[in-house]
Short mmCIF file of C-alpha atoms (C1' of nucleotides) in Angstrom, two decimals:
data_model
loop_
_atom_site.label_atom_id
_atom_site.label_comp_id
_atom_site.label_asym_id
_atom_site.label_seq_id
_atom_site.Cartn_x
_atom_site.Cartn_y
_atom_site.Cartn_z
CA UNK A 104 8.20 30.70 -7.91
CA UNK A 105 10.50 29.90 -4.95
CA UNK A 106 13.97 28.71 -5.68
CA UNK A 107 14.65 25.05 -6.23
CA UNK A 108 16.52 23.26 -3.47
CA UNK A 109 17.98 19.99 -4.58
CA UNK A 110 20.75 17.73 -3.35
CA UNK A 111 22.69 15.26 -5.42
CA UNK A 112 23.20 11.80 -4.05
CA UNK A 113 24.85 8.96 -5.86
CA UNK A 114 23.52 6.01 -3.92
CA UNK A 115 20.03 5.12 -2.87
CA UNK A 116 17.73 7.71 -4.38
CA UNK A 117 15.71 9.41 -1.68
CA UNK A 118 12.24 10.86 -1.91
CA UNK A 119 13.37 14.19 -0.53
CA UNK A 120 16.36 14.57 -2.80
CA UNK A 121 16.20 14.61 -6.58
CA UNK A 122 12.81 13.83 -8.10
CA UNK A 123 12.34 10.11 -8.43
CA UNK A 124 12.25 8.52 -11.84
CA UNK A 125 9.24 6.44 -12.69
CA UNK A 126 11.28 3.25 -12.31
CA UNK A 127 12.67 4.26 -8.92
CA UNK A 128 9.21 5.24 -7.74
CA UNK A 129 7.75 1.94 -8.93
CA UNK A 130 10.44 -0.06 -7.12
CA UNK A 131 10.04 1.83 -3.89
CA UNK A 132 6.25 1.67 -4.11
CA UNK A 133 6.45 -2.10 -4.43
CA UNK A 134 8.40 -2.48 -1.17
CA UNK A 135 6.24 0.05 0.63
CA UNK A 136 3.18 -1.77 -0.61
CA UNK A 137 4.47 -4.90 1.06
CA UNK A 138 4.76 -2.95 4.30
CA UNK A 139 1.43 -1.16 3.97
CA UNK A 140 -0.69 -3.82 5.59
CA UNK A 141 -1.41 -4.11 9.32
CA UNK A 142 -1.20 -7.90 9.31
CA UNK A 143 2.15 -7.88 7.54
CA UNK A 144 3.52 -5.22 9.87
CA UNK A 145 2.59 -7.31 12.88
CA UNK A 146 3.96 -10.39 11.17
CA UNK A 147 7.24 -8.57 10.56
CA UNK A 148 7.41 -7.42 14.17
CA UNK A 149 6.74 -10.97 15.35
CA UNK A 150 9.60 -12.31 13.25
CA UNK A 151 11.89 -9.50 14.36
CA UNK A 152 11.13 -10.23 18.00
CA UNK A 153 12.77 -13.64 17.56
CA UNK A 154 15.89 -14.64 15.75
CA UNK A 155 13.79 -17.02 13.73
CA UNK A 156 10.20 -18.09 13.71
CA UNK A 157 8.32 -20.73 11.77
CA UNK A 158 5.11 -20.10 9.86
CA UNK A 159 3.14 -22.36 12.15
CA UNK A 160 3.78 -20.00 15.04
CA UNK A 161 2.30 -17.02 13.23
CA UNK A 162 -1.28 -18.13 12.73
CA UNK A 163 -2.29 -17.85 16.37
CA UNK A 164 -0.93 -14.37 17.21
CA UNK A 165 -2.13 -12.97 13.88
CA UNK A 166 -5.50 -14.70 14.13
CA UNK A 167 -5.42 -15.49 10.44
CA UNK A 168 -5.86 -18.69 8.50
CA UNK A 169 -2.90 -20.71 7.25
CA UNK A 170 -3.37 -19.70 3.59
CA UNK A 171 -3.55 -16.05 4.61
CA UNK A 172 -0.35 -16.26 6.64
CA UNK A 173 1.34 -18.03 3.75
CA UNK A 174 0.21 -15.28 1.42
CA UNK A 175 1.65 -12.55 3.64
CA UNK A 176 4.99 -14.25 4.17
CA UNK A 177 5.23 -14.65 0.42
CA UNK A 178 4.59 -10.95 -0.17
CA UNK A 179 7.16 -9.90 2.44
CA UNK A 180 9.71 -12.35 1.06
CA UNK A 181 9.13 -11.12 -2.50
CA UNK A 182 9.87 -7.62 -1.24
CA UNK A 183 13.12 -8.87 0.28
CA UNK A 184 12.04 -7.96 3.79
CA UNK A 185 11.78 -11.56 4.96
CA UNK A 186 14.15 -14.41 4.23
CA UNK A 187 12.85 -17.93 4.47
CA UNK A 188 14.58 -21.26 4.83
CA UNK A 189 12.89 -24.61 4.78
CA UNK A 190 14.22 -27.09 7.30
CA UNK A 191 12.38 -30.36 7.52
CA UNK A 192 8.70 -29.71 7.48
CA UNK A 193 9.02 -26.18 8.77
CA UNK A 194 9.60 -22.88 7.09
CA UNK A 195 11.80 -20.57 9.15
CA UNK A 196 11.66 -16.84 8.64
CA UNK A 197 14.13 -14.09 9.43
CA UNK A 198 14.02 -10.33 8.86
CA UNK A 199 16.56 -8.78 6.49
CA UNK A 200 17.59 -5.67 8.45
CA UNK A 201 19.55 -4.27 5.50
CA UNK A 202 16.46 -4.27 3.35
CA UNK A 203 14.50 -2.40 5.99
CA UNK A 204 17.35 0.07 6.34
CA UNK A 205 17.31 0.63 2.59
CA UNK A 206 13.65 1.56 2.78
CA UNK A 207 14.40 4.05 5.54
CA UNK A 208 17.16 5.54 3.44
CA UNK A 209 14.86 5.85 0.46
CA UNK A 210 12.48 7.73 2.72
CA UNK A 211 15.11 10.35 3.32
CA UNK A 212 17.18 8.60 5.96
CA UNK B 130 12.95 -22.25 20.06
CA UNK B 131 15.62 -19.55 19.91
CA UNK B 132 15.70 -16.95 22.62
CA UNK B 133 13.59 -13.86 22.35
CA UNK B 134 15.41 -10.62 21.64
CA UNK B 135 13.38 -7.59 22.44
CA UNK B 136 14.15 -3.98 23.19
CA UNK B 137 11.97 -1.58 25.10
CA UNK B 138 11.39 1.83 23.66
CA UNK B 139 9.10 4.44 25.10
CA UNK B 140 8.48 6.59 22.07
CA UNK B 141 7.52 5.70 18.56
CA UNK B 142 6.91 1.98 18.43
CA UNK B 143 9.17 0.36 15.88
CA UNK B 144 8.55 -2.67 13.76
CA UNK B 145 11.77 -4.30 14.86
CA UNK B 146 11.28 -3.71 18.55
CA UNK B 147 8.32 -4.94 20.56
CA UNK B 148 5.54 -6.60 18.55
CA UNK B 149 3.13 -4.00 17.25
CA UNK B 150 -0.38 -3.83 18.61
CA UNK B 151 -3.19 -4.02 16.12
CA UNK B 152 -3.85 -0.31 16.51
CA UNK B 153 -0.21 0.65 16.01
CA UNK B 154 0.00 -1.59 12.98
CA UNK B 155 -3.17 -0.10 11.51
CA UNK B 156 -1.89 3.45 11.97
CA UNK B 157 1.47 2.71 10.44
CA UNK B 158 -0.11 0.78 7.59
CA UNK B 159 -2.27 3.78 6.79
CA UNK B 160 0.72 6.08 6.37
CA UNK B 161 2.70 3.49 4.45
CA UNK B 162 -0.29 2.95 2.23
CA UNK B 163 -0.20 6.61 1.34
CA UNK B 164 3.45 6.19 0.35
CA UNK B 165 2.95 2.92 -1.49
CA UNK B 166 2.08 4.39 -4.84
CA UNK B 167 4.55 5.38 -7.56
CA UNK B 168 2.62 8.50 -8.55
CA UNK B 169 2.42 9.71 -4.95
CA UNK B 170 6.12 9.04 -4.39
CA UNK B 171 7.01 11.11 -7.41
CA UNK B 172 4.54 13.78 -6.33
CA UNK B 173 6.18 13.88 -2.91
CA UNK B 174 9.63 14.15 -4.44
CA UNK B 175 8.44 16.97 -6.68
CA UNK B 176 7.11 18.91 -3.72
CA UNK B 177 10.25 18.23 -1.71
CA UNK B 178 12.41 19.51 -4.54
CA UNK B 179 10.83 22.93 -4.07
CA UNK B 180 10.01 24.82 -0.94
CA UNK B 181 6.45 24.98 -2.13
CA UNK B 182 4.60 23.94 -5.24
CA UNK B 183 1.05 24.43 -6.41
CA UNK B 184 -1.22 21.68 -7.65
CA UNK B 185 -1.33 23.13 -11.14
CA UNK B 186 2.38 22.47 -11.54
CA UNK B 187 2.03 18.78 -10.77
CA UNK B 188 -0.20 17.61 -13.60
CA UNK B 189 2.41 17.94 -16.32
CA UNK B 190 5.38 16.15 -14.69
CA UNK B 191 3.12 13.42 -13.33
CA UNK B 192 1.22 13.08 -16.60
CA UNK B 193 -2.02 12.62 -14.72
CA UNK B 194 -5.36 14.36 -14.95
CA UNK B 195 -6.33 17.14 -12.57
CA UNK B 196 -8.79 14.98 -10.56
CA UNK B 197 -6.15 12.30 -10.18
CA UNK B 198 -3.57 14.78 -8.91
CA UNK B 199 -6.15 16.19 -6.52
CA UNK B 200 -6.89 12.69 -5.27
CA UNK B 201 -3.22 11.97 -4.58
CA UNK B 202 -2.55 15.24 -2.79
CA UNK B 203 -5.57 14.54 -0.63
CA UNK B 204 -4.28 11.09 0.31
CA UNK B 205 -0.83 12.42 1.17
CA UNK B 206 -2.30 15.28 3.17
CA UNK B 207 -4.60 12.91 5.07
CA UNK B 208 -1.51 10.91 5.99
CA UNK B 209 0.14 14.06 7.29
CA UNK B 210 2.95 13.86 4.78
CA UNK B 211 1.86 16.92 2.83
CA UNK B 212 0.61 20.21 4.22
CA UNK B 213 -1.55 22.41 2.03
CA UNK B 214 -2.40 26.06 2.17
CA UNK B 215 -4.81 27.82 -0.12
CA UNK B 216 -3.69 31.25 -1.23
CA UNK B 217 -5.88 32.97 -3.76
CA UNK B 218 -6.85 30.51 -6.40
CA UNK B 219 -3.88 28.27 -5.82
CA UNK B 220 -3.27 25.43 -3.44
CA UNK B 221 0.31 25.38 -2.19
CA UNK B 222 1.85 22.18 -0.89
CA UNK B 223 4.79 21.54 1.40
CA UNK B 224 6.29 18.32 2.76
CA UNK B 225 6.18 17.72 6.50
CA UNK B 226 9.70 16.40 7.14
CA UNK B 227 8.85 15.42 10.72
CA UNK B 228 6.11 13.12 9.53
CA UNK B 229 8.45 11.43 7.10
CA UNK B 230 11.03 11.09 9.85
CA UNK B 231 8.40 9.48 12.08
CA UNK B 232 7.77 6.87 9.42
CA UNK B 233 11.49 6.12 9.21
CA UNK B 234 11.61 5.76 12.98
CA UNK B 235 8.65 3.40 12.94
CA UNK B 236 10.57 1.34 10.42
CA UNK B 237 13.34 0.80 12.91
CA UNK B 238 15.18 4.10 12.50
"C1'" DC C 663 4.29 -48.74 1.97
"C1'" DG C 664 0.49 -45.52 4.54
"C1'" DT C 665 -0.57 -41.78 7.54
"C1'" DA C 666 -0.08 -37.27 9.55
"C1'" DT C 667 1.56 -32.60 9.38
"C1'" DA C 668 3.54 -27.99 7.49
"C1'" DG C 669 3.05 -25.30 4.01
"C1'" DA C 670 1.93 -23.72 -0.87
"C1'" DT C 671 -1.40 -23.10 -4.37
"C1'" DC C 672 -6.02 -22.60 -6.41
"C1'" DG C 673 -10.65 -20.64 -6.84
"C1'" DA C 674 -14.09 -17.64 -5.29
"C1'" DT C 675 -15.53 -13.48 -3.20
"C1'" DA C 676 -15.71 -8.99 -1.09
"C1'" DT C 677 -13.41 -4.92 -0.70
"C1'" DC C 678 -10.24 -1.37 -1.86
"C1'" DT C 679 -7.89 1.67 -5.11
"C1'" DG C 680 -6.30 4.41 -9.21
"C1'" DT C 681 -8.08 6.68 -13.02
"C1'" DC C 682 -10.74 10.00 -15.67
"C1'" DA C 683 -14.96 12.60 -17.59
"C1'" DA C 684 -18.40 15.42 -15.86
"C1'" DT C 685 -19.80 18.57 -12.58
"C1'" DG C 686 -19.55 21.61 -8.56
"C1'" DT C 687 -17.26 25.35 -5.81
"C1'" DA C 688 -14.44 29.26 -4.83
"C1'" DC C 689 -11.76 32.95 -6.17
"C1'" DG C 690 -9.79 36.74 -9.18
"C1'" DA C 691 -10.00 39.69 -13.25
"C1'" DG C 692 -12.54 42.78 -15.97
"C1'" DC D 1040 -22.18 40.92 -12.03
"C1'" DT D 1041 -20.03 37.84 -15.44
"C1'" DC D 1042 -16.56 35.06 -17.06
"C1'" DG D 1043 -12.49 32.23 -16.72
"C1'" DT D 1044 -9.38 29.62 -13.86
"C1'" DA D 1045 -7.77 26.40 -9.97
"C1'" DC D 1046 -9.20 22.93 -7.45
"C1'" DA D 1047 -12.52 19.59 -5.18
"C1'" DT D 1048 -16.10 16.23 -5.58
"C1'" DT D 1049 -18.94 12.75 -7.76
"C1'" DG D 1050 -19.83 8.65 -10.40
"C1'" DA D 1051 -18.29 4.91 -13.05
"C1'" DC D 1052 -15.19 1.40 -14.11
"C1'" DA D 1053 -11.12 -1.58 -14.35
"C1'" DG D 1054 -7.60 -3.70 -11.82
"C1'" DA D 1055 -5.48 -5.05 -7.49
"C1'" DT D 1056 -5.75 -7.26 -2.95
"C1'" DA D 1057 -7.08 -9.58 1.49
"C1'" DT D 1058 -9.36 -13.48 2.97
"C1'" DC D 1059 -10.66 -18.30 3.45
"C1'" DG D 1060 -12.13 -23.23 2.15
"C1'" DA D 1061 -10.50 -26.85 -0.57
"C1'" DT D 1062 -6.81 -29.12 -2.50
"C1'" DC D 1063 -2.08 -30.27 -3.71
"C1'" DT D 1064 2.96 -31.11 -2.39
"C1'" DA D 1065 6.55 -32.40 0.46
"C1'" DT D 1066 8.46 -34.17 4.50
"C1'" DA D 1067 8.65 -37.07 8.77
"C1'" DC D 1068 7.32 -41.07 11.27
"C1'" DG D 1069 5.90 -45.97 11.91
#
DNA sequence: CGTATAGATCGATATCTGTCAATGTACGAG
DNA sequence: CTCGTACATTGACAGATATCGATCTATACG
């Protein structure tokens, strides 16, 4: 058996460092699951391309129905990747860059 | 409408740069889907903790049946995250660090 | 007030996915 | 060649998920 190579890291457990605990793996899998959908990835990139964007401007470029868009924004927001603010009748969405950076770090960044 | 902020990048389309095409989003979603499972994340971290590891050594720490482990290694290999080599009766797995780095880049690295 | 609009939620449906028992395949030991 | 082991594949099943039409909620405007 080859020798074990393992690095200790206090913050932000990474996949390529110490073996993940079940809880850490479940948390990371939840965020990655939110990202693992082509519609949500395009949605995220559309939001990131602007400072802010409202839900009503997502249906057309994504070619999805209003309930479907609402579903995807909800999933991304639950994962902490999108932050929403309701102003008047409109829901405005922003990307949380720190959250995305945390995912990269967990992937061995 | 706030102004558009957009950066051009030749290589490795990133979620936070130009809006992803449907094809780019589908590709990225496929790899992220491979990562979006707690068992596969722990499997990956187990492989990464060693230079190499054989399938038979994964069942116990993952507490999954042999067919299930085989299924997960296949998914990770199909995503390019794991590279397998059969030597004798054993299947040896390694992590492809470049592939993982590509995912980080696609996530705005 | 009533009406129109943005969005969330519900219900139904089709598809995908994780899991394991059973079975198949390939390889080494004797 | 025969037997046991390591792994892959198949089939079945339960649970999750993406999607949309219909409906509900909240807000703005007369």
